Coordinates of C-alpha atoms in Angstrom, one line a residue:
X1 CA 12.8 22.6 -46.6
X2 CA 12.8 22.4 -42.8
X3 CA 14.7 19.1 -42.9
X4 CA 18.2 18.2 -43.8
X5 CA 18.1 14.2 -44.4
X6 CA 17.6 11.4 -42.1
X7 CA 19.2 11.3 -39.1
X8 CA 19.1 7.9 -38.3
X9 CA 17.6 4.7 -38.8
X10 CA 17.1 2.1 -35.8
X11 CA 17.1 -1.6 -36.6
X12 CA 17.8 -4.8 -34.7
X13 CA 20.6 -7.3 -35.4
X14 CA 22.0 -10.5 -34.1
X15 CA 25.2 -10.1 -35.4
X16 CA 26.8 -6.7 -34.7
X17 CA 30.5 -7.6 -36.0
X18 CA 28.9 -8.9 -38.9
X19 CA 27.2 -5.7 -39.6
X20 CA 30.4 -3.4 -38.4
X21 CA 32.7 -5.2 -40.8
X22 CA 29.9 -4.9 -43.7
X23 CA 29.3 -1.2 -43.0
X24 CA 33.2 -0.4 -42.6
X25 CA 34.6 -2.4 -46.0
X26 CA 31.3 -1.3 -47.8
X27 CA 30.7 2.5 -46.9
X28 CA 34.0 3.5 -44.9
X29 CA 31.5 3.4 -41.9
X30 CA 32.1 4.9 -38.5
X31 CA 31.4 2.5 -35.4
X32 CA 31.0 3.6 -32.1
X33 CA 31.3 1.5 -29.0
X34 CA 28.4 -1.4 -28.3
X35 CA 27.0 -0.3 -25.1
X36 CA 24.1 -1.4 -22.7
X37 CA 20.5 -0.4 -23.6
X38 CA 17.6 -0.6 -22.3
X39 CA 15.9 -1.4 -18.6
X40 CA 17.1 -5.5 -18.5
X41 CA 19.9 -6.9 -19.1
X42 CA 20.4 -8.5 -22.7
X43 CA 20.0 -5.4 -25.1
X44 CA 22.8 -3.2 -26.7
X45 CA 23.1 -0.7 -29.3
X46 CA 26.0 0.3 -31.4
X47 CA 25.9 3.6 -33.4
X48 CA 27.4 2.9 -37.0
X49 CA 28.0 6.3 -38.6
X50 CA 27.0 6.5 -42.5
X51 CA 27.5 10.0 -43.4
X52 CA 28.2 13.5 -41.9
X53 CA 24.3 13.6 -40.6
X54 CA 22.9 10.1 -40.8
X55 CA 23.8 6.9 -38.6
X56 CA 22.3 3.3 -38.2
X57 CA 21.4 2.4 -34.7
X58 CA 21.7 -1.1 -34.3
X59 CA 20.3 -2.6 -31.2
X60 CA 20.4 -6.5 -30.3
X61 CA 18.2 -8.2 -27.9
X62 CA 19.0 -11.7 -26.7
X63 CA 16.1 -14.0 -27.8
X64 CA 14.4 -11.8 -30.6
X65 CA 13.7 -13.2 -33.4
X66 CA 12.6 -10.4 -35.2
X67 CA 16.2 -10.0 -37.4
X68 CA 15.7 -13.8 -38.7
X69 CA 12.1 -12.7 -40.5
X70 CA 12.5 -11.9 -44.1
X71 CA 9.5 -11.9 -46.5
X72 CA 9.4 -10.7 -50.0
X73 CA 9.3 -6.4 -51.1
X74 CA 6.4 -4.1 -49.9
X75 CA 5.8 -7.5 -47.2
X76 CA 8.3 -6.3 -44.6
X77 CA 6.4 -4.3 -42.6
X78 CA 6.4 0.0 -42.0
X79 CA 10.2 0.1 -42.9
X80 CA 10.8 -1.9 -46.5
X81 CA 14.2 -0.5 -46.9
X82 CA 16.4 2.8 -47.1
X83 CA 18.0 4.6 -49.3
X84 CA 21.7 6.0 -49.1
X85 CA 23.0 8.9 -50.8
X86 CA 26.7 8.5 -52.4
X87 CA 28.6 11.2 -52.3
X88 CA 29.3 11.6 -55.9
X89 CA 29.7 9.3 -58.8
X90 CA 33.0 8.0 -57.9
X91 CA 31.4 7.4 -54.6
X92 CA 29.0 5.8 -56.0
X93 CA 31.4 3.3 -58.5
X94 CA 33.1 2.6 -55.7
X95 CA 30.3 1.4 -52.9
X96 CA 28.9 -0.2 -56.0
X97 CA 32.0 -2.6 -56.3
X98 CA 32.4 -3.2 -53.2
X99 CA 28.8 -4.1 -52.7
X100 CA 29.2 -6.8 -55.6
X101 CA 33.1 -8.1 -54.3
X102 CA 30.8 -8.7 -50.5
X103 CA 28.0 -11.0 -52.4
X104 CA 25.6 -8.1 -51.2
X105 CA 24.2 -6.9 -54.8
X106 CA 24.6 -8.2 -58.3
X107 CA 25.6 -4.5 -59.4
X108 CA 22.5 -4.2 -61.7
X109 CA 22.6 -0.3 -61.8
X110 CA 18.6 1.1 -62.0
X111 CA 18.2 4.2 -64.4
X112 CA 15.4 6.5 -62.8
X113 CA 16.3 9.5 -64.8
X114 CA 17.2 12.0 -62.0
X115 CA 19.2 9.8 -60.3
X116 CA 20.6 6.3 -60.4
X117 CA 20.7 3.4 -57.8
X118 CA 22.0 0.2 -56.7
X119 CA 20.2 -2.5 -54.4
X120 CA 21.6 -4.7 -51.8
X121 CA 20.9 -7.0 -48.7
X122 CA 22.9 -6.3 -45.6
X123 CA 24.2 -9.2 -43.9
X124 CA 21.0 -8.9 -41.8
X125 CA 18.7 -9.4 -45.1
X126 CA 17.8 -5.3 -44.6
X127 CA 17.4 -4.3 -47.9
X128 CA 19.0 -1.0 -49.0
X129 CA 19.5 1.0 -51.9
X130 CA 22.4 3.9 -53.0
X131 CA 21.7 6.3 -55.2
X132 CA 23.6 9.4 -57.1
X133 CA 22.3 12.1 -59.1
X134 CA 22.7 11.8 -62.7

């Protein structure tokens, strides 16, 4: 393969603490500084980093709306949700607690055969999912 994973994945937020404490307790997260972005005033981004080659950059813009719009599965427009890879299946016990103790998933663990997965809601309402090899 030519590729080695996803890089990143940009999203907007309202709430950026809200997400940085949910991506720290959850996923041991790495958070960069919340700096200016973009030509007018009233945009930031914050860089959350999610694994050794994959990062969430989370960009808030006063007066968009856009993070306050949920509909229901396969209705959410080109990006539906993403998929995290644990680490390993302690990893994946673990983010799969602490998912449950945050009110983020109800733990229901999904048997695909190759690997399994968890689903959750960010604070946001961005749905994501972990998975592990089997």
């Amino acid at each position: 393969m030519l590729l080695n994973g996803i890089n990143h994945i940009a999203l907007i937020s309202n709430d950026i603490d809200r997400l940085r404490a949910f991506y720290t307790e959850v996923f041991d997260a790495e958070v960069g500084p919340t700096r200016p972005h973009g030509d007018k005033g009233g945009e930031t981004m914050t860089m959350i980093r999610i694994g050794p080659h994959t990062e969430l950059n989370v960009v808030t813009i006063e007066g968009n709306p856009e993070p306050d719009r949920q509909t229901p599965m396969w209705g959410r427009g080109r990006l539906d949700h993403f998929g995290l890879q644990a680490a390993s299946a302690e990893s994946f016990e673990t983010i799969r607690q602490r998912l449950v103790d945050h009110g983020a998933s109800d733990g229901n663990v999904n048997d695909f055969g190759a690997v399994r997965s968890v689903f959750f809601r960010d604070p946001d309402g961005l749905e994501g999912e972990v998975l592990v090899a089997e």
